[in-house]
């Protein structure tokens, strides 16, 4: 059974800092990995998707990497802003199906 | 914003009642998945529908059931509501067969069971 863990559970940083969120998964046979952002009480916004054959994806100030063999992904946020404050969720799709298995998220607070 | 919509936005039900939640998928998508997210936790997979057939189910009891219609919209039905069913219910649509399966989520329905 696939399990996804995100560390840290919560993170508070001053504006302008670069930061890294971590995600690990137990079964390396994944199809792809998605990073999402969730604002309080809202739905999920897809940030980046990395296919299993890829090593990283970039979008603006966000960069996500994938090391499938070690079961790890990182989300790097450059020059953080107060508007980045949200919960960030990592999810994987296993090779056998299309269901997403989520971690419990990292709650990020960026202080002005 | 994605093109995925859900209704209602929120509702309150009493234990033992039944509820139906609705989801309209993004244009061009043929697959809908439902997730339950309890407060402070990551979403949990309930089931998925592909071309009107159930295509995978998570660890949820049979009182959670669903439908997908020819236009690929979907319903989630929950019978005999329990207090623990209180959660944010999320719908995601995707296009199976592209080799990518990126999932796009709606805003969710907040269900409170009293």
Coordinates of N, CA and C in Angstrom, one line a residue:
Chain A
X1 N 0.8 -1.2 0.0 CA 0.0 0.0 0.0 C 0.9 1.2 0.0
X2 N 0.6 2.1 -0.9 CA 1.4 3.4 -1.1 C 1.1 4.3 0.1
X3 N 2.2 4.8 0.7 CA 2.1 5.8 1.8 C 2.9 7.0 1.4
X4 N 2.4 8.2 1.6 CA 3.1 9.5 1.3 C 3.2 10.3 2.6
X5 N 4.5 10.7 2.8 CA 4.8 11.5 4.0 C 5.3 12.9 3.6
X6 N 4.9 13.9 4.3 CA 5.4 15.2 4.0 C 6.0 15.8 5.2
X7 N 7.2 16.4 5.0 CA 7.9 17.0 6.1 C 8.5 18.4 5.7
X8 N 8.3 19.5 6.5 CA 7.7 19.4 7.8 C 6.2 19.6 7.7
X9 N 5.5 19.4 8.8 CA 4.0 19.5 8.8 C 3.7 21.0 8.7
X10 N 4.5 21.8 9.3 CA 4.2 23.3 9.3 C 5.6 24.0 9.2
X11 N 5.5 25.2 8.5 CA 6.8 25.9 8.3 C 6.4 27.4 8.3
X12 N 7.1 28.2 9.0 CA 6.9 29.7 9.1 C 8.2 30.3 8.7
X13 N 8.2 31.2 7.7 CA 9.4 31.8 7.2 C 9.2 33.3 7.0
X14 N 10.2 34.1 7.0 CA 10.1 35.6 6.6 C 10.0 35.7 5.1
X15 N 9.3 36.7 4.7 CA 9.2 37.0 3.3 C 10.6 37.1 2.6
X16 N 10.7 36.6 1.4 CA 12.0 36.6 0.7 C 12.8 35.4 0.8
X17 N 12.6 34.5 1.7 CA 13.4 33.3 1.9 C 13.1 32.3 0.8
X18 N 14.1 31.6 0.5 CA 13.9 30.4 -0.4 C 13.7 29.2 0.5
X19 N 12.8 28.3 0.1 CA 12.4 27.2 1.0 C 12.2 25.9 0.2
X20 N 12.3 24.8 1.0 CA 12.1 23.5 0.4 C 11.1 22.7 1.2
X21 N 10.2 22.1 0.5 CA 9.2 21.2 1.1 C 9.5 19.8 0.6
X22 N 9.4 18.9 1.5 CA 9.8 17.5 1.2 C 8.6 16.5 1.2
X23 N 8.7 15.6 0.3 CA 7.7 14.5 0.1 C 8.4 13.2 -0.1
X24 N 7.9 12.2 0.6 CA 8.5 10.8 0.4 C 7.4 9.9 0.2
X25 N 7.6 8.8 -0.6 CA 6.6 7.8 -0.9 C 7.2 6.4 -0.8
X26 N 6.4 5.4 -0.4 CA 7.0 4.1 -0.1 C 7.1 3.2 -1.3
X27 N 6.3 3.3 -2.3 CA 6.3 2.5 -3.5 C 6.8 3.3 -4.7
X28 N 8.0 2.9 -5.2 CA 8.6 3.7 -6.2 C 7.9 3.5 -7.6
X29 N 7.0 2.6 -7.7 CA 6.4 2.3 -9.0 C 5.2 3.3 -9.2
X30 N 5.6 4.5 -9.5 CA 4.5 5.6 -9.6 C 4.4 5.9 -11.1
X31 N 3.3 6.5 -11.5 CA 3.0 6.9 -12.8 C 3.4 8.4 -13.0
X32 N 3.0 9.2 -12.0 CA 3.4 10.6 -11.9 C 3.2 11.1 -10.5
X33 N 3.7 12.3 -10.3 CA 3.6 13.0 -9.0 C 3.1 14.4 -9.2
X34 N 2.1 14.8 -8.4 CA 1.6 16.2 -8.5 C 1.8 16.9 -7.2
X35 N 2.1 18.2 -7.3 CA 2.1 19.1 -6.1 C 0.9 20.0 -6.3
X36 N 0.2 20.2 -5.2 CA -1.0 21.0 -5.1 C -0.8 22.1 -4.0
X37 N -1.6 23.1 -4.2 CA -1.7 24.2 -3.2 C -3.2 24.2 -2.8
X38 N -3.4 24.4 -1.5 CA -4.8 24.5 -1.0 C -4.9 25.6 0.0
X39 N -5.7 26.6 -0.3 CA -6.0 27.7 0.6 C -7.1 27.2 1.6
X40 N -7.2 27.8 2.8 CA -8.2 27.3 3.8 C -9.6 27.2 3.3
X41 N -10.2 26.0 3.4 CA -11.5 25.7 3.1 C -11.8 25.7 1.6
X42 N -10.7 25.7 0.8 CA -10.9 25.7 -0.7 C -10.5 24.4 -1.3
X43 N -10.7 24.3 -2.6 CA -10.2 23.1 -3.4 C -8.7 23.2 -3.6
X44 N -8.3 22.2 -4.4 CA -6.8 22.1 -4.7 C -6.5 22.7 -6.0
X45 N -5.4 23.4 -6.0 CA -4.8 24.0 -7.3 C -3.6 23.2 -7.7
X46 N -3.6 22.7 -8.8 CA -2.4 22.0 -9.3 C -1.2 22.9 -9.6
X47 N -0.1 22.7 -9.0 CA 1.1 23.5 -9.2 C 2.0 22.9 -10.3
X48 N 2.4 21.7 -10.1 CA 3.3 21.1 -11.0 C 3.0 19.6 -11.0
X49 N 3.2 19.0 -12.2 CA 3.1 17.5 -12.4 C 4.4 17.0 -13.0
X50 N 5.0 16.0 -12.4 CA 6.2 15.4 -12.9 C 5.9 14.0 -13.3
X51 N 6.1 13.6 -14.5 CA 5.9 12.3 -15.0 C 7.0 11.4 -14.5
X52 N 6.8 10.1 -14.4 CA 7.8 9.2 -13.8 C 9.1 9.2 -14.5
X53 N 9.1 9.6 -15.8 CA 10.3 9.6 -16.6 C 11.1 10.9 -16.5
X54 N 10.5 11.9 -15.8 CA 11.1 13.2 -15.6 C 11.8 13.3 -14.3
X55 N 12.8 14.3 -14.2 CA 13.5 14.5 -13.0 C 13.0 15.8 -12.3
X56 N 12.5 16.8 -13.1 CA 12.1 18.0 -12.5 C 11.2 18.8 -13.4
X57 N 10.4 19.7 -12.8 CA 9.6 20.6 -13.5 C 9.6 22.0 -12.9
X58 N 9.5 23.0 -13.7 CA 9.6 24.4 -13.2 C 8.4 25.2 -13.7
X59 N 7.9 26.0 -12.8 CA 6.9 27.0 -13.1 C 7.1 28.3 -12.3
X60 N 7.6 29.3 -13.0 CA 7.8 30.5 -12.2 C 8.9 30.4 -11.1
X61 N 8.4 30.7 -9.9 CA 9.3 30.6 -8.7 C 9.3 29.2 -8.1
X62 N 8.6 28.3 -8.7 CA 8.5 26.9 -8.2 C 9.3 25.9 -9.0
X63 N 10.0 25.0 -8.3 CA 10.7 24.0 -9.0 C 10.5 22.7 -8.2
X64 N 10.0 21.7 -8.9 CA 9.8 20.4 -8.2 C 10.7 19.3 -8.8
X65 N 11.3 18.5 -8.0 CA 12.2 17.5 -8.4 C 11.7 16.1 -8.0
X66 N 12.1 15.1 -8.7 CA 11.6 13.7 -8.4 C 12.8 12.8 -8.5
X67 N 13.0 12.0 -7.5 CA 13.9 10.9 -7.5 C 13.1 9.6 -7.2
X68 N 12.7 9.0 -8.2 CA 11.8 7.9 -8.1 C 12.4 6.7 -7.3
X69 N 13.7 6.5 -7.6 CA 14.4 5.3 -7.0 C 14.4 5.4 -5.5
X70 N 14.6 6.6 -5.0 CA 14.7 6.8 -3.6 C 13.3 7.2 -2.9
X71 N 12.3 7.3 -3.8 CA 11.0 7.7 -3.3 C 10.9 9.1 -2.7
X72 N 11.5 10.1 -3.4 CA 11.5 11.4 -2.8 C 11.2 12.5 -3.9
X73 N 10.5 13.5 -3.4 CA 10.3 14.7 -4.3 C 10.5 15.9 -3.4
X74 N 10.9 17.0 -4.0 CA 11.0 18.2 -3.2 C 10.4 19.3 -4.1
X75 N 9.8 20.3 -3.4 CA 9.2 21.5 -4.0 C 10.0 22.7 -3.4
X76 N 10.7 23.4 -4.3 CA 11.5 24.5 -4.0 C 10.7 25.8 -4.4
X77 N 10.6 26.7 -3.4 CA 9.9 27.9 -3.6 C 11.0 29.1 -3.5
X78 N 11.2 29.8 -4.5 CA 12.2 30.9 -4.5 C 11.5 32.2 -4.1
X79 N 12.3 33.0 -3.3 CA 11.8 34.3 -3.0 C 10.4 34.4 -2.5
X80 N 10.1 33.7 -1.4 CA 8.8 33.5 -0.9 C 8.0 34.8 -0.6
X81 N 6.7 34.8 -0.8 CA 5.9 36.0 -0.6 C 4.7 35.6 0.3
X82 N 4.2 36.6 1.0 CA 3.0 36.3 1.9 C 1.9 35.6 1.1
X83 N 1.7 35.9 -0.1 CA 0.7 35.2 -0.9 C 0.9 33.8 -1.1
X84 N 2.1 33.3 -0.8 CA 2.4 31.9 -0.9 C 1.9 31.1 0.3
X85 N 1.4 31.8 1.3 CA 0.9 31.1 2.5 C -0.3 30.2 2.1
X86 N -0.2 29.0 2.4 CA -1.2 28.0 2.1 C -0.7 26.6 2.6
X87 N -1.5 25.6 2.3 CA -1.1 24.2 2.6 C -0.7 23.6 1.2
X88 N 0.5 23.0 1.2 CA 1.0 22.4 0.0 C 0.9 20.8 0.2
X89 N 0.3 20.2 -0.8 CA 0.1 18.8 -0.8 C 0.8 18.1 -1.9
X90 N 1.4 17.0 -1.6 CA 2.1 16.1 -2.6 C 1.2 14.9 -2.8
X91 N 1.1 14.4 -4.0 CA 0.3 13.2 -4.3 C 0.9 12.4 -5.4
X92 N 0.8 11.1 -5.3 CA 1.3 10.3 -6.4 C 0.2 9.4 -7.0
X93 N 0.4 9.1 -8.2 CA -0.5 8.1 -8.9 C 0.4 6.9 -9.1
X94 N -0.1 5.7 -8.6 CA 0.6 4.5 -8.8 C 0.5 4.0 -10.2
X95 N 1.4 3.1 -10.6 CA 1.5 2.6 -12.0 C 0.3 1.8 -12.3
X96 N -0.4 1.3 -11.3 CA -1.6 0.4 -11.6 C -2.9 1.1 -11.7
X97 N -2.9 2.4 -11.5 CA -4.2 3.0 -11.5 C -4.1 4.5 -11.5
X98 N -5.3 5.2 -11.5 CA -5.3 6.6 -11.6 C -5.7 7.3 -10.3
X99 N -5.7 6.6 -9.2 CA -6.0 7.2 -7.9 C -4.8 8.0 -7.4
X100 N -5.1 9.2 -6.8 CA -4.0 9.9 -6.2 C -3.9 9.5 -4.7
X101 N -2.7 9.3 -4.2 CA -2.5 9.1 -2.8 C -1.8 10.3 -2.3
X102 N -2.4 10.9 -1.3 CA -1.9 12.2 -0.8 C -1.1 12.1 0.5
X103 N -0.2 13.0 0.7 CA 0.4 13.2 2.0 C -0.5 14.1 2.8
X104 N -0.2 14.4 4.0 CA -1.0 15.2 4.8 C -0.8 16.7 4.7
X105 N 0.2 17.1 3.9 CA 0.5 18.5 3.6 C 1.5 19.2 4.5
X106 N 2.0 20.3 4.0 CA 2.8 21.2 4.8 C 2.1 22.5 4.8
X107 N 1.8 23.0 6.0 CA 1.2 24.3 6.1 C 2.3 25.4 6.2
X108 N 2.3 26.2 5.1 CA 3.3 27.2 5.0 C 2.8 28.6 5.3
X109 N 3.5 29.3 6.2 CA 3.2 30.7 6.5 C 4.4 31.6 6.1
X110 N 4.2 32.6 5.3 CA 5.2 33.5 4.9 C 4.9 34.9 5.6
X111 N 5.7 35.3 6.5 CA 5.5 36.5 7.2 C 6.0 37.8 6.5
X112 N 5.2 38.8 6.4 CA 5.8 40.0 5.8 C 6.8 40.7 6.6
Chain B
X1 N -8.4 29.2 -12.1 CA -9.5 28.3 -11.8 C -9.6 27.2 -12.8
X2 N -10.0 26.0 -12.4 CA -10.2 24.9 -13.3 C -11.6 25.0 -13.8
X3 N -12.0 24.2 -14.8 CA -13.3 24.2 -15.3 C -14.2 23.2 -14.6
X4 N -13.8 22.7 -13.4 CA -14.5 21.7 -12.6 C -15.4 22.5 -11.6
X5 N -16.7 22.2 -11.6 CA -17.6 22.8 -10.7 C -18.3 21.8 -9.8
X6 N -18.6 22.2 -8.6 CA -19.3 21.3 -7.7 C -20.5 22.0 -7.0
X7 N -21.5 21.2 -6.7 CA -22.6 21.8 -6.0 C -23.2 20.8 -5.1
X8 N -23.8 21.2 -3.9 CA -23.8 22.6 -3.5 C -22.4 22.9 -2.9
X9 N -22.2 24.2 -2.5 CA -20.9 24.6 -1.9 C -20.8 24.0 -0.5
X10 N -21.9 24.1 0.3 CA -21.9 23.5 1.6 C -23.3 23.1 2.0
X11 N -23.4 22.1 2.9 CA -24.7 21.7 3.3 C -24.6 21.1 4.7
X12 N -25.7 21.1 5.4 CA -25.8 20.5 6.7 C -26.9 19.4 6.7
X13 N -26.5 18.2 7.2 CA -27.4 17.1 7.2 C -27.4 16.5 8.6
X14 N -28.5 15.8 8.9 CA -28.6 15.1 10.2 C -28.2 13.6 10.0
X15 N -27.6 13.1 11.1 CA -27.2 11.7 11.1 C -28.3 10.8 10.6
X16 N -28.0 9.8 9.7 CA -29.0 8.9 9.2 C -29.6 9.3 7.9
X17 N -29.5 10.6 7.5 CA -30.1 11.1 6.3 C -29.2 10.7 5.1
X18 N -29.6 11.0 3.9 CA -28.9 10.7 2.7 C -28.6 12.0 2.0
X19 N -27.5 12.0 1.2 CA -27.0 13.3 0.5 C -26.5 12.9 -0.9
X20 N -26.7 13.9 -1.8 CA -26.2 13.7 -3.1 C -25.4 15.0 -3.5
X21 N -24.1 14.7 -3.9 CA -23.2 15.8 -4.3 C -23.0 15.7 -5.8
X22 N -22.8 16.8 -6.4 CA -22.7 16.9 -7.9 C -21.4 17.5 -8.3
X23 N -20.9 17.0 -9.5 CA -19.7 17.5 -10.0 C -19.8 17.6 -11.6
X24 N -19.4 18.7 -12.1 CA -19.3 18.8 -13.6 C -17.8 18.8 -14.0
X25 N -17.4 17.9 -14.9 CA -16.0 17.8 -15.2 C -15.6 18.9 -16.2
X26 N -14.3 19.1 -16.3 CA -13.7 20.0 -17.3 C -14.0 19.6 -18.7
X27 N -14.2 20.5 -19.6 CA -14.5 20.1 -21.0 C -13.4 19.3 -21.5
X28 N -13.7 18.2 -22.2 CA -12.8 17.3 -22.8 C -12.3 16.2 -21.9
X29 N -12.7 16.2 -20.6 CA -12.3 15.2 -19.7 C -13.3 14.1 -19.6
X30 N -12.8 12.8 -19.5 CA -13.7 11.7 -19.5 C -13.7 10.9 -18.1
X31 N -13.0 11.4 -17.2 CA -12.8 10.6 -15.9 C -13.0 11.6 -14.7
X32 N -13.8 11.1 -13.8 CA -14.1 11.8 -12.5 C -13.7 11.0 -11.3
X33 N -13.0 11.6 -10.4 CA -12.6 10.9 -9.2 C -13.2 11.8 -8.0
X34 N -13.5 11.1 -6.9 CA -14.0 11.7 -5.7 C -13.1 11.4 -4.6
X35 N -12.9 12.5 -3.7 CA -12.0 12.4 -2.6 C -12.7 13.0 -1.4
X36 N -12.4 12.4 -0.2 CA -12.9 13.0 1.1 C -11.8 13.5 1.8
X37 N -11.9 14.8 2.3 CA -10.8 15.4 3.1 C -11.3 15.8 4.4
X38 N -10.9 15.1 5.5 CA -11.2 15.5 6.8 C -10.3 16.7 7.2
X39 N -10.8 17.4 8.2 CA -10.0 18.6 8.6 C -8.6 18.3 9.0
X40 N -7.7 19.0 8.5 CA -6.3 18.8 8.8 C -5.6 17.6 8.2
X41 N -6.3 16.9 7.3 CA -5.7 15.7 6.7 C -5.6 15.9 5.2
X42 N -4.9 15.0 4.5 CA -4.9 14.9 3.1 C -6.1 14.2 2.6
X43 N -6.5 14.5 1.3 CA -7.7 13.9 0.7 C -7.5 12.4 0.6
X44 N -8.6 11.6 0.8 CA -8.6 10.2 0.7 C -9.5 9.8 -0.5
X45 N -9.0 8.9 -1.3 CA -9.7 8.5 -2.6 C -10.9 7.7 -2.2
X46 N -12.1 8.1 -2.8 CA -13.3 7.3 -2.6 C -13.5 6.4 -3.8
X47 N -13.7 6.9 -5.0 CA -13.8 6.1 -6.2 C -13.6 7.0 -7.4
X48 N -13.5 6.3 -8.5 CA -13.3 6.9 -9.8 C -14.3 6.4 -10.8
X49 N -14.7 7.2 -11.7 CA -15.6 6.8 -12.8 C -14.9 7.2 -14.2
X50 N -14.9 6.2 -15.1 CA -14.3 6.4 -16.4 C -15.4 5.9 -17.4
X51 N -15.8 6.8 -18.3 CA -16.9 6.4 -19.3 C -18.0 5.7 -18.6
X52 N -18.5 6.2 -17.6 CA -19.7 5.8 -16.9 C -19.6 4.5 -16.0
X53 N -18.4 4.0 -16.0 CA -18.2 2.7 -15.2 C -17.2 3.0 -14.0
X54 N -17.5 2.4 -12.9 CA -16.6 2.6 -11.7 C -15.2 1.9 -12.1
X55 N -14.2 2.7 -11.9 CA -12.8 2.3 -12.3 C -11.9 2.4 -11.1
X56 N -12.2 1.8 -10.0 CA -11.4 1.8 -8.8 C -12.1 2.4 -7.7
X57 N -11.9 1.8 -6.5 CA -12.6 2.3 -5.3 C -11.6 2.2 -4.1
X58 N -11.7 3.2 -3.3 CA -10.9 3.2 -2.1 C -11.5 2.5 -0.9
X59 N -11.0 2.7 0.3 CA -11.5 1.9 1.4 C -12.7 2.6 2.1
X60 N -13.8 2.7 1.3 CA -15.1 3.3 1.8 C -16.2 2.3 1.7
X61 N -17.1 2.3 2.7 CA -18.2 1.3 2.7 C -19.2 1.5 1.6
X62 N -20.0 0.5 1.3 CA -21.0 0.6 0.2 C -22.0 1.7 0.2
X63 N -22.2 2.3 1.4 CA -23.2 3.4 1.5 C -22.7 4.6 0.7
X64 N -21.4 4.6 0.3 CA -20.9 5.6 -0.6 C -21.0 5.1 -2.0
X65 N -21.8 5.7 -2.8 CA -22.0 5.2 -4.2 C -21.9 6.4 -5.1
X66 N -21.8 6.1 -6.4 CA -21.7 7.1 -7.4 C -22.3 6.8 -8.7
X67 N -22.3 7.8 -9.6 CA -22.7 7.7 -11.0 C -21.9 8.6 -11.8
X68 N -21.8 8.2 -13.1 CA -21.2 9.2 -14.1 C -22.2 9.2 -15.2
X69 N -22.5 10.3 -15.8 CA -23.5 10.5 -16.8 C -22.8 10.6 -18.2
X70 N -23.6 10.4 -19.3 CA -23.0 10.5 -20.6 C -22.2 11.7 -20.9
X71 N -22.5 12.9 -20.2 CA -21.7 14.1 -20.4 C -20.5 14.2 -19.5
X72 N -20.3 13.1 -18.8 CA -19.1 12.9 -17.9 C -19.3 13.6 -16.6
X73 N -20.4 14.3 -16.3 CA -20.6 14.8 -15.0 C -20.9 13.6 -14.0
X74 N -20.9 13.9 -12.8 CA -20.9 12.8 -11.8 C -21.7 13.2 -10.5
X75 N -22.2 12.2 -9.8 CA -22.8 12.3 -8.5 C -22.1 11.4 -7.5
X76 N -22.0 11.9 -6.3 CA -21.6 11.1 -5.2 C -22.8 11.0 -4.2
X77 N -23.2 9.8 -3.9 CA -24.4 9.6 -2.9 C -23.8 9.0 -1.7
X78 N -24.3 9.5 -0.6 CA -23.9 8.9 0.7 C -25.2 8.6 1.5
X79 N -25.4 7.3 1.8 CA -26.6 7.0 2.6 C -26.3 6.8 4.1
X80 N -27.3 6.9 4.9 CA -27.1 6.6 6.4 C -26.0 7.4 6.9
X81 N -26.0 8.7 6.8 CA -24.9 9.6 7.2 C -24.5 9.4 8.6
X82 N -23.2 9.4 8.8 CA -22.6 9.3 10.2 C -21.9 10.6 10.5
X83 N -21.6 10.9 11.8 CA -21.0 12.1 12.1 C -19.6 12.2 11.5
X84 N -18.9 11.1 11.3 CA -17.6 11.0 10.7 C -17.5 11.3 9.2
X85 N -18.7 11.4 8.6 CA -18.8 11.8 7.2 C -18.6 13.3 7.0
X86 N -18.6 14.0 8.1 CA -18.4 15.5 8.0 C -17.0 15.7 7.4
X87 N -16.9 16.4 6.3 CA -15.6 16.6 5.6 C -15.9 17.5 4.4
X88 N -14.7 17.8 3.7 CA -14.8 18.5 2.4 C -14.7 17.4 1.4
X89 N -15.7 17.4 0.5 CA -15.7 16.4 -0.6 C -15.2 17.0 -1.9
X90 N -14.2 16.5 -2.4 CA -13.6 17.1 -3.6 C -13.8 16.1 -4.8
X91 N -14.0 16.8 -5.9 CA -14.2 16.1 -7.2 C -13.0 16.5 -8.1
X92 N -12.4 15.6 -8.8 CA -11.3 15.9 -9.7 C -11.6 15.3 -11.1
X93 N -11.4 16.0 -12.2 CA -11.6 15.4 -13.5 C -10.2 15.3 -14.2
X94 N -10.1 14.4 -15.1 CA -8.9 14.2 -15.9 C -9.3 13.5 -17.2
X95 N -8.3 13.4 -18.1 CA -8.5 12.8 -19.4 C -7.7 11.6 -19.5
X96 N -8.3 10.4 -19.2 CA -7.6 9.1 -19.3 C -7.3 8.8 -20.7
X97 N -6.0 8.3 -20.9 CA -5.6 8.0 -22.3 C -4.6 8.9 -22.8
X98 N -4.2 10.0 -22.1 CA -3.2 10.9 -22.6 C -1.8 10.5 -22.2
X99 N -1.7 9.6 -21.2 CA -0.4 9.2 -20.7 C 0.1 10.2 -19.6
X100 N -0.8 11.1 -19.2 CA -0.3 12.1 -18.2 C -1.2 12.0 -17.0
X101 N -2.6 12.0 -17.2 CA -3.5 11.9 -16.1 C -3.4 13.0 -15.1
X102 N -3.1 14.2 -15.5 CA -3.2 15.3 -14.6 C -4.6 15.5 -14.1
X103 N -4.8 15.7 -12.8 CA -6.1 15.8 -12.2 C -6.4 17.3 -11.8
X104 N -7.6 17.7 -12.2 CA -8.0 19.1 -11.9 C -9.2 19.1 -10.9
X105 N -9.0 19.8 -9.8 CA -10.0 19.7 -8.8 C -11.0 20.9 -8.8
X106 N -12.2 20.6 -8.3 CA -13.2 21.6 -8.1 C -13.0 22.2 -6.8
X107 N -13.9 23.2 -6.4 CA -13.8 23.9 -5.2 C -14.2 23.1 -3.9
X108 N -14.9 22.0 -4.2 CA -15.3 21.1 -3.0 C -16.7 21.5 -2.5
X109 N -17.3 20.5 -1.8 CA -18.5 20.6 -1.1 C -18.2 20.3 0.4
X110 N -18.5 21.3 1.2 CA -18.3 21.1 2.7 C -19.6 20.5 3.3
X111 N -19.5 19.2 3.8 CA -20.7 18.5 4.4 C -20.5 18.5 5.9
X112 N -21.5 19.0 6.6 CA -21.5 18.9 8.0 C -22.7 18.0 8.4
X113 N -22.4 16.9 9.2 CA -23.4 16.0 9.7 C -23.6 16.2 11.2
X114 N -24.8 16.5 11.6 CA -25.0 16.8 13.1 C -25.9 15.7 13.7

